Protein backbone atom coordinates (compact mmCIF):
# COMPACT_ATOMS: atom_id res chain seq x y z
CA UNK A 1 0.00 0.00 0.00
CA UNK A 2 1.31 3.41 -0.93
CA UNK A 3 1.76 5.53 2.20
CA UNK A 4 1.54 8.96 0.53
CA UNK A 5 -0.25 8.94 -2.79
CA UNK A 6 -0.71 11.78 -5.25
CA UNK A 7 -2.90 12.10 -8.30
CA UNK A 8 -2.42 12.73 -11.10
CA UNK A 9 1.17 11.67 -11.59
CA UNK A 10 1.43 13.53 -14.90
CA UNK A 11 -0.49 16.58 -15.96
CA UNK A 12 -0.10 18.62 -19.13
CA UNK A 13 -2.30 21.68 -19.39
CA UNK A 14 -2.53 25.02 -21.12
CA UNK A 15 -1.68 28.38 -19.67
CA UNK A 16 -4.57 30.03 -17.92
CA UNK A 17 -6.25 26.80 -16.86
CA UNK A 18 -7.10 25.83 -13.28
CA UNK A 19 -5.96 22.45 -12.02
CA UNK A 20 -5.84 20.44 -8.82
CA UNK A 21 -3.46 17.85 -7.46
CA UNK A 22 -4.76 15.53 -4.79
CA UNK A 23 -2.81 13.96 -1.96
CA UNK A 24 -3.77 11.31 0.53
CA UNK A 25 -1.75 9.63 3.27
CA UNK A 26 -2.71 6.44 5.07
CA UNK A 27 -0.06 6.69 7.78
CA UNK A 28 -2.26 8.39 10.35
CA UNK A 29 0.01 11.43 10.33
CA UNK A 30 -1.19 14.81 11.55
CA UNK A 31 1.07 17.02 9.43
CA UNK A 32 1.12 17.31 5.66
CA UNK A 33 3.23 19.36 3.27
CA UNK A 34 3.51 20.47 -0.33
CA UNK A 35 6.95 20.87 -1.86
CA UNK A 36 7.90 22.09 -5.33
CA UNK A 37 10.89 20.81 -7.28
CA UNK A 38 11.92 23.07 -10.13
CA UNK A 39 13.75 22.27 -13.34
CA UNK A 40 17.09 22.47 -11.54
CA UNK A 41 15.90 19.80 -9.10
CA UNK A 42 15.77 22.30 -6.26
CA UNK A 43 13.18 21.19 -3.72
CA UNK A 44 11.43 23.89 -1.74
CA UNK A 45 8.55 23.87 0.75
CA UNK A 46 5.34 25.60 -0.21
CA UNK A 47 2.84 24.80 2.54
CA UNK A 48 2.52 22.86 5.76
CA UNK A 49 -0.71 21.82 7.48
CA UNK A 50 -1.07 20.41 10.97
CA UNK A 51 -4.43 18.91 11.91
CA UNK A 52 -6.04 20.67 8.95
CA UNK A 53 -4.62 24.05 9.99
CA UNK A 54 -2.25 26.02 7.80
CA UNK A 55 1.07 26.29 9.64
CA UNK A 56 3.57 27.30 7.01
CA UNK A 57 2.88 29.37 3.93
CA UNK A 58 6.07 30.23 2.13
CA UNK A 59 6.24 32.94 -0.49
CA UNK A 60 3.86 31.33 -2.91
CA UNK A 61 1.57 33.20 -5.34
CA UNK A 62 -2.07 33.48 -4.31
CA UNK A 63 -2.94 31.38 -7.33
CA UNK A 64 -1.86 28.38 -5.25
CA UNK A 65 -4.43 27.38 -2.67
CA UNK A 66 -4.06 24.29 -0.51
CA UNK A 67 -7.11 22.65 0.99
CA UNK A 68 -7.19 20.07 3.74
CA UNK A 69 -10.65 18.51 4.14
CA UNK A 70 -9.31 16.17 6.81
CA UNK A 71 -6.00 15.11 8.34
CA UNK A 72 -5.41 12.47 5.69
CA UNK A 73 -5.83 14.75 2.69
CA UNK A 74 -4.10 17.86 1.44
CA UNK A 75 -5.03 19.01 -2.03
CA UNK A 76 -3.34 21.71 -4.07
CA UNK A 77 -5.39 23.90 -6.37
CA UNK A 78 -3.69 26.16 -8.87
CA UNK A 79 -5.52 28.94 -10.67
CA UNK A 80 -4.54 30.65 -13.90
CA UNK A 81 -1.58 28.40 -14.57
CA UNK A 82 1.60 29.98 -15.91
CA UNK A 83 4.55 28.51 -17.76
CA UNK A 84 6.73 28.98 -14.68
CA UNK A 85 4.47 26.68 -12.69
CA UNK A 86 5.86 23.72 -14.60
CA UNK A 87 7.58 21.59 -11.98
CA UNK A 88 7.26 18.45 -9.93
CA UNK A 89 5.01 18.87 -6.91
CA UNK A 90 5.58 16.58 -3.96
CA UNK A 91 3.17 15.92 -1.15
CA UNK A 92 4.60 14.71 2.16
CA UNK A 93 3.47 13.86 5.66
CA UNK A 94 4.85 13.33 9.15
CA UNK A 95 3.56 12.50 12.60
CA UNK A 96 4.06 15.54 14.78
CA UNK A 97 6.64 17.98 13.66
CA UNK A 98 10.17 16.78 14.16
CA UNK A 99 9.66 13.25 12.95
CA UNK A 100 10.44 11.52 9.69
CA UNK A 101 8.80 13.13 6.68
CA UNK A 102 7.57 10.74 4.03
CA UNK A 103 7.13 11.91 0.46
CA UNK A 104 4.75 10.90 -2.28
CA UNK A 105 5.95 10.00 -5.75
CA UNK A 106 5.41 13.47 -7.14
CA UNK A 107 3.11 15.03 -9.70
CA UNK A 108 4.75 16.21 -12.93
CA UNK A 109 3.00 19.39 -14.05
CA UNK A 110 3.76 20.80 -17.49
CA UNK A 111 2.15 24.05 -18.56
CA UNK A 112 2.17 24.74 -22.29
CA UNK B 1 17.81 31.76 6.21
CA UNK B 2 18.93 28.17 6.34
CA UNK B 3 21.30 27.16 3.54
CA UNK B 4 22.58 23.73 2.75
CA UNK B 5 25.57 23.04 0.56
CA UNK B 6 26.02 19.58 -0.88
CA UNK B 7 29.24 18.32 -2.36
CA UNK B 8 30.08 17.07 -4.82
CA UNK B 9 27.31 18.14 -7.19
CA UNK B 10 27.85 14.96 -9.18
CA UNK B 11 29.89 11.85 -8.79
CA UNK B 12 30.76 8.96 -11.11
CA UNK B 13 32.23 5.85 -9.54
CA UNK B 14 33.03 2.34 -10.62
CA UNK B 15 30.92 -0.41 -9.12
CA UNK B 16 32.46 -1.68 -5.93
CA UNK B 17 34.06 1.62 -4.94
CA UNK B 18 33.31 3.52 -1.77
CA UNK B 19 32.11 7.10 -1.87
CA UNK B 20 31.13 9.98 0.40
CA UNK B 21 28.67 12.81 -0.07
CA UNK B 22 28.76 15.83 2.22
CA UNK B 23 26.11 18.23 3.40
CA UNK B 24 27.05 21.44 5.22
CA UNK B 25 24.70 23.83 6.94
CA UNK B 26 25.16 27.51 7.64
CA UNK B 27 23.34 27.04 10.96
CA UNK B 28 23.05 24.45 13.71
CA UNK B 29 20.45 21.87 12.79
CA UNK B 30 17.50 20.49 14.67
CA UNK B 31 17.36 17.47 12.37
CA UNK B 32 19.13 16.27 9.23
CA UNK B 33 17.52 13.96 6.69
CA UNK B 34 18.94 12.03 3.77
CA UNK B 35 16.74 11.09 0.83
CA UNK B 36 17.38 9.36 -2.45
CA UNK B 37 15.56 10.23 -5.65
CA UNK B 38 15.61 8.20 -8.82
CA UNK B 39 14.78 9.94 -12.07
CA UNK B 40 11.03 10.18 -12.50
CA UNK B 41 10.33 8.91 -9.02
CA UNK B 42 9.66 10.26 -5.59
CA UNK B 43 11.95 10.74 -2.62
CA UNK B 44 12.91 7.65 -0.70
CA UNK B 45 13.68 8.27 2.96
CA UNK B 46 17.10 6.93 3.95
CA UNK B 47 17.96 8.24 7.40
CA UNK B 48 17.30 10.97 9.91
CA UNK B 49 19.90 12.26 12.36
CA UNK B 50 19.20 14.51 15.30
CA UNK B 51 21.94 14.17 17.88
CA UNK B 52 25.44 15.56 17.57
CA UNK B 53 27.86 12.76 16.76
CA UNK B 54 25.06 10.43 15.76
CA UNK B 55 25.71 7.74 13.19
CA UNK B 56 23.21 5.47 11.49
CA UNK B 57 23.60 2.67 9.00
CA UNK B 58 21.27 0.85 6.67
CA UNK B 59 22.66 -1.90 4.49
CA UNK B 60 25.72 -0.34 2.85
CA UNK B 61 24.86 3.28 3.57
CA UNK B 62 26.11 5.12 6.66
CA UNK B 63 25.22 8.65 7.63
CA UNK B 64 26.89 10.76 10.31
CA UNK B 65 26.11 14.09 11.90
CA UNK B 66 29.01 16.00 13.42
CA UNK B 67 29.11 17.12 17.04
CA UNK B 68 28.26 20.71 16.18
CA UNK B 69 25.25 19.53 14.16
CA UNK B 70 26.25 21.54 11.12
CA UNK B 71 27.71 18.92 8.84
CA UNK B 72 26.62 15.47 7.73
CA UNK B 73 28.20 12.89 5.51
CA UNK B 74 26.67 9.96 3.65
CA UNK B 75 29.02 7.10 2.96
CA UNK B 76 28.29 4.22 0.59
CA UNK B 77 30.44 1.13 0.83
CA UNK B 78 31.03 -1.13 -2.19
CA UNK B 79 28.68 0.84 -4.43
CA UNK B 80 26.30 -0.92 -6.79
CA UNK B 81 24.35 0.31 -9.83
CA UNK B 82 21.24 0.24 -7.63
CA UNK B 83 22.76 3.07 -5.58
CA UNK B 84 22.63 5.43 -8.55
CA UNK B 85 20.34 8.43 -8.20
CA UNK B 86 20.17 11.88 -6.69
CA UNK B 87 20.96 12.13 -3.00
CA UNK B 88 19.34 15.02 -1.18
CA UNK B 89 20.04 16.24 2.30
CA UNK B 90 17.23 18.07 4.03
CA UNK B 91 17.60 20.04 7.24
CA UNK B 92 15.20 21.28 9.83
CA UNK B 93 16.67 24.38 11.46
CA UNK B 94 14.21 24.29 14.30
CA UNK B 95 11.42 22.24 15.74
CA UNK B 96 8.01 23.37 16.88
CA UNK B 97 5.39 24.99 14.73
CA UNK B 98 7.89 26.22 12.17
CA UNK B 99 9.07 22.71 11.37
CA UNK B 100 10.00 22.39 7.73
CA UNK B 101 12.83 21.00 5.66
CA UNK B 102 15.22 23.01 3.57
CA UNK B 103 16.99 20.94 0.97
CA UNK B 104 20.40 21.01 -0.61
CA UNK B 105 20.65 20.97 -4.40
CA UNK B 106 21.42 17.30 -4.49
CA UNK B 107 24.29 15.06 -5.55
CA UNK B 108 23.87 13.03 -8.72
CA UNK B 109 25.51 9.65 -8.29
CA UNK B 110 26.32 7.42 -11.26
CA UNK B 111 27.67 3.93 -10.65
CA UNK B 112 29.24 2.28 -13.66
CA UNK B 113 29.10 -1.52 -13.81
CSV table of C-alpha atoms in Angstrom, one decimal:
chain,number,residue,atom,x,y,z
A,1,UNK,CA,0.0,0.0,0.0
A,2,UNK,CA,1.3,3.4,-0.9
A,3,UNK,CA,1.8,5.5,2.2
A,4,UNK,CA,1.5,9.0,0.5
A,5,UNK,CA,-0.3,8.9,-2.8
A,6,UNK,CA,-0.7,11.8,-5.2
A,7,UNK,CA,-2.9,12.1,-8.3
A,8,UNK,CA,-2.4,12.7,-11.1
A,9,UNK,CA,1.2,11.7,-11.6
A,10,UNK,CA,1.4,13.5,-14.9
A,11,UNK,CA,-0.5,16.6,-16.0
A,12,UNK,CA,-0.1,18.6,-19.1
A,13,UNK,CA,-2.3,21.7,-19.4
A,14,UNK,CA,-2.5,25.0,-21.1
A,15,UNK,CA,-1.7,28.4,-19.7
A,16,UNK,CA,-4.6,30.0,-17.9
A,17,UNK,CA,-6.2,26.8,-16.9
A,18,UNK,CA,-7.1,25.8,-13.3
A,19,UNK,CA,-6.0,22.5,-12.0
A,20,UNK,CA,-5.8,20.4,-8.8
A,21,UNK,CA,-3.5,17.9,-7.5
A,22,UNK,CA,-4.8,15.5,-4.8
A,23,UNK,CA,-2.8,14.0,-2.0
A,24,UNK,CA,-3.8,11.3,0.5
A,25,UNK,CA,-1.8,9.6,3.3
A,26,UNK,CA,-2.7,6.4,5.1
A,27,UNK,CA,-0.1,6.7,7.8
A,28,UNK,CA,-2.3,8.4,10.3
A,29,UNK,CA,0.0,11.4,10.3
A,30,UNK,CA,-1.2,14.8,11.5
A,31,UNK,CA,1.1,17.0,9.4
A,32,UNK,CA,1.1,17.3,5.7
A,33,UNK,CA,3.2,19.4,3.3
A,34,UNK,CA,3.5,20.5,-0.3
A,35,UNK,CA,6.9,20.9,-1.9
A,36,UNK,CA,7.9,22.1,-5.3
A,37,UNK,CA,10.9,20.8,-7.3
A,38,UNK,CA,11.9,23.1,-10.1
A,39,UNK,CA,13.7,22.3,-13.3
A,40,UNK,CA,17.1,22.5,-11.5
A,41,UNK,CA,15.9,19.8,-9.1
A,42,UNK,CA,15.8,22.3,-6.3
A,43,UNK,CA,13.2,21.2,-3.7
A,44,UNK,CA,11.4,23.9,-1.7
A,45,UNK,CA,8.6,23.9,0.7
A,46,UNK,CA,5.3,25.6,-0.2
A,47,UNK,CA,2.8,24.8,2.5
A,48,UNK,CA,2.5,22.9,5.8
A,49,UNK,CA,-0.7,21.8,7.5
A,50,UNK,CA,-1.1,20.4,11.0
A,51,UNK,CA,-4.4,18.9,11.9
A,52,UNK,CA,-6.0,20.7,9.0
A,53,UNK,CA,-4.6,24.0,10.0
A,54,UNK,CA,-2.2,26.0,7.8
A,55,UNK,CA,1.1,26.3,9.6
A,56,UNK,CA,3.6,27.3,7.0
A,57,UNK,CA,2.9,29.4,3.9
A,58,UNK,CA,6.1,30.2,2.1
A,59,UNK,CA,6.2,32.9,-0.5
A,60,UNK,CA,3.9,31.3,-2.9
A,61,UNK,CA,1.6,33.2,-5.3
A,62,UNK,CA,-2.1,33.5,-4.3
A,63,UNK,CA,-2.9,31.4,-7.3
A,64,UNK,CA,-1.9,28.4,-5.2
A,65,UNK,CA,-4.4,27.4,-2.7
A,66,UNK,CA,-4.1,24.3,-0.5
A,67,UNK,CA,-7.1,22.7,1.0
A,68,UNK,CA,-7.2,20.1,3.7
A,69,UNK,CA,-10.7,18.5,4.1
A,70,UNK,CA,-9.3,16.2,6.8
A,71,UNK,CA,-6.0,15.1,8.3
A,72,UNK,CA,-5.4,12.5,5.7
A,73,UNK,CA,-5.8,14.7,2.7
A,74,UNK,CA,-4.1,17.9,1.4
A,75,UNK,CA,-5.0,19.0,-2.0
A,76,UNK,CA,-3.3,21.7,-4.1
A,77,UNK,CA,-5.4,23.9,-6.4
A,78,UNK,CA,-3.7,26.2,-8.9
A,79,UNK,CA,-5.5,28.9,-10.7
A,80,UNK,CA,-4.5,30.6,-13.9
A,81,UNK,CA,-1.6,28.4,-14.6
A,82,UNK,CA,1.6,30.0,-15.9
A,83,UNK,CA,4.6,28.5,-17.8
A,84,UNK,CA,6.7,29.0,-14.7
A,85,UNK,CA,4.5,26.7,-12.7
A,86,UNK,CA,5.9,23.7,-14.6
A,87,UNK,CA,7.6,21.6,-12.0
A,88,UNK,CA,7.3,18.5,-9.9
A,89,UNK,CA,5.0,18.9,-6.9
A,90,UNK,CA,5.6,16.6,-4.0
A,91,UNK,CA,3.2,15.9,-1.2
A,92,UNK,CA,4.6,14.7,2.2
A,93,UNK,CA,3.5,13.9,5.7
A,94,UNK,CA,4.8,13.3,9.1
A,95,UNK,CA,3.6,12.5,12.6
A,96,UNK,CA,4.1,15.5,14.8
A,97,UNK,CA,6.6,18.0,13.7
A,98,UNK,CA,10.2,16.8,14.2
A,99,UNK,CA,9.7,13.2,12.9
A,100,UNK,CA,10.4,11.5,9.7
A,101,UNK,CA,8.8,13.1,6.7
A,102,UNK,CA,7.6,10.7,4.0
A,103,UNK,CA,7.1,11.9,0.5
A,104,UNK,CA,4.7,10.9,-2.3
A,105,UNK,CA,5.9,10.0,-5.7
A,106,UNK,CA,5.4,13.5,-7.1
A,107,UNK,CA,3.1,15.0,-9.7
A,108,UNK,CA,4.7,16.2,-12.9
A,109,UNK,CA,3.0,19.4,-14.1
A,110,UNK,CA,3.8,20.8,-17.5
A,111,UNK,CA,2.1,24.1,-18.6
A,112,UNK,CA,2.2,24.7,-22.3
B,1,UNK,CA,17.8,31.8,6.2
B,2,UNK,CA,18.9,28.2,6.3
B,3,UNK,CA,21.3,27.2,3.5
B,4,UNK,CA,22.6,23.7,2.8
B,5,UNK,CA,25.6,23.0,0.6
B,6,UNK,CA,26.0,19.6,-0.9
B,7,UNK,CA,29.2,18.3,-2.4
B,8,UNK,CA,30.1,17.1,-4.8
B,9,UNK,CA,27.3,18.1,-7.2
B,10,UNK,CA,27.8,15.0,-9.2
B,11,UNK,CA,29.9,11.8,-8.8
B,12,UNK,CA,30.8,9.0,-11.1
B,13,UNK,CA,32.2,5.8,-9.5
B,14,UNK,CA,33.0,2.3,-10.6
B,15,UNK,CA,30.9,-0.4,-9.1
B,16,UNK,CA,32.5,-1.7,-5.9
B,17,UNK,CA,34.1,1.6,-4.9
B,18,UNK,CA,33.3,3.5,-1.8
B,19,UNK,CA,32.1,7.1,-1.9
B,20,UNK,CA,31.1,10.0,0.4
B,21,UNK,CA,28.7,12.8,-0.1
B,22,UNK,CA,28.8,15.8,2.2
B,23,UNK,CA,26.1,18.2,3.4
B,24,UNK,CA,27.0,21.4,5.2
B,25,UNK,CA,24.7,23.8,6.9
B,26,UNK,CA,25.2,27.5,7.6
B,27,UNK,CA,23.3,27.0,11.0
B,28,UNK,CA,23.0,24.4,13.7
B,29,UNK,CA,20.5,21.9,12.8
B,30,UNK,CA,17.5,20.5,14.7
B,31,UNK,CA,17.4,17.5,12.4
B,32,UNK,CA,19.1,16.3,9.2
B,33,UNK,CA,17.5,14.0,6.7
B,34,UNK,CA,18.9,12.0,3.8
B,35,UNK,CA,16.7,11.1,0.8
B,36,UNK,CA,17.4,9.4,-2.5
B,37,UNK,CA,15.6,10.2,-5.6
B,38,UNK,CA,15.6,8.2,-8.8
B,39,UNK,CA,14.8,9.9,-12.1
B,40,UNK,CA,11.0,10.2,-12.5
B,41,UNK,CA,10.3,8.9,-9.0
B,42,UNK,CA,9.7,10.3,-5.6
B,43,UNK,CA,11.9,10.7,-2.6
B,44,UNK,CA,12.9,7.7,-0.7
B,45,UNK,CA,13.7,8.3,3.0
B,46,UNK,CA,17.1,6.9,3.9
B,47,UNK,CA,18.0,8.2,7.4
B,48,UNK,CA,17.3,11.0,9.9
B,49,UNK,CA,19.9,12.3,12.4
B,50,UNK,CA,19.2,14.5,15.3
B,51,UNK,CA,21.9,14.2,17.9
B,52,UNK,CA,25.4,15.6,17.6
B,53,UNK,CA,27.9,12.8,16.8
B,54,UNK,CA,25.1,10.4,15.8
B,55,UNK,CA,25.7,7.7,13.2
B,56,UNK,CA,23.2,5.5,11.5
B,57,UNK,CA,23.6,2.7,9.0
B,58,UNK,CA,21.3,0.9,6.7
B,59,UNK,CA,22.7,-1.9,4.5
B,60,UNK,CA,25.7,-0.3,2.8
B,61,UNK,CA,24.9,3.3,3.6
B,62,UNK,CA,26.1,5.1,6.7
B,63,UNK,CA,25.2,8.7,7.6
B,64,UNK,CA,26.9,10.8,10.3
B,65,UNK,CA,26.1,14.1,11.9
B,66,UNK,CA,29.0,16.0,13.4
B,67,UNK,CA,29.1,17.1,17.0
B,68,UNK,CA,28.3,20.7,16.2
B,69,UNK,CA,25.3,19.5,14.2
B,70,UNK,CA,26.2,21.5,11.1
B,71,UNK,CA,27.7,18.9,8.8
B,72,UNK,CA,26.6,15.5,7.7
B,73,UNK,CA,28.2,12.9,5.5
B,74,UNK,CA,26.7,10.0,3.7
B,75,UNK,CA,29.0,7.1,3.0
B,76,UNK,CA,28.3,4.2,0.6
B,77,UNK,CA,30.4,1.1,0.8
B,78,UNK,CA,31.0,-1.1,-2.2
B,79,UNK,CA,28.7,0.8,-4.4
B,80,UNK,CA,26.3,-0.9,-6.8
B,81,UNK,CA,24.4,0.3,-9.8
B,82,UNK,CA,21.2,0.2,-7.6
B,83,UNK,CA,22.8,3.1,-5.6
B,84,UNK,CA,22.6,5.4,-8.6
B,85,UNK,CA,20.3,8.4,-8.2
B,86,UNK,CA,20.2,11.9,-6.7
B,87,UNK,CA,21.0,12.1,-3.0
B,88,UNK,CA,19.3,15.0,-1.2
B,89,UNK,CA,20.0,16.2,2.3
B,90,UNK,CA,17.2,18.1,4.0
B,91,UNK,CA,17.6,20.0,7.2
B,92,UNK,CA,15.2,21.3,9.8
B,93,UNK,CA,16.7,24.4,11.5
B,94,UNK,CA,14.2,24.3,14.3
B,95,UNK,CA,11.4,22.2,15.7
B,96,UNK,CA,8.0,23.4,16.9
B,97,UNK,CA,5.4,25.0,14.7
B,98,UNK,CA,7.9,26.2,12.2
B,99,UNK,CA,9.1,22.7,11.4
B,100,UNK,CA,10.0,22.4,7.7
B,101,UNK,CA,12.8,21.0,5.7
B,102,UNK,CA,15.2,23.0,3.6
B,103,UNK,CA,17.0,20.9,1.0
B,104,UNK,CA,20.4,21.0,-0.6
B,105,UNK,CA,20.7,21.0,-4.4
B,106,UNK,CA,21.4,17.3,-4.5
B,107,UNK,CA,24.3,15.1,-5.6
B,108,UNK,CA,23.9,13.0,-8.7
B,109,UNK,CA,25.5,9.6,-8.3
B,110,UNK,CA,26.3,7.4,-11.3
B,111,UNK,CA,27.7,3.9,-10.6
B,112,UNK,CA,29.2,2.3,-13.7
B,113,UNK,CA,29.1,-1.5,-13.8
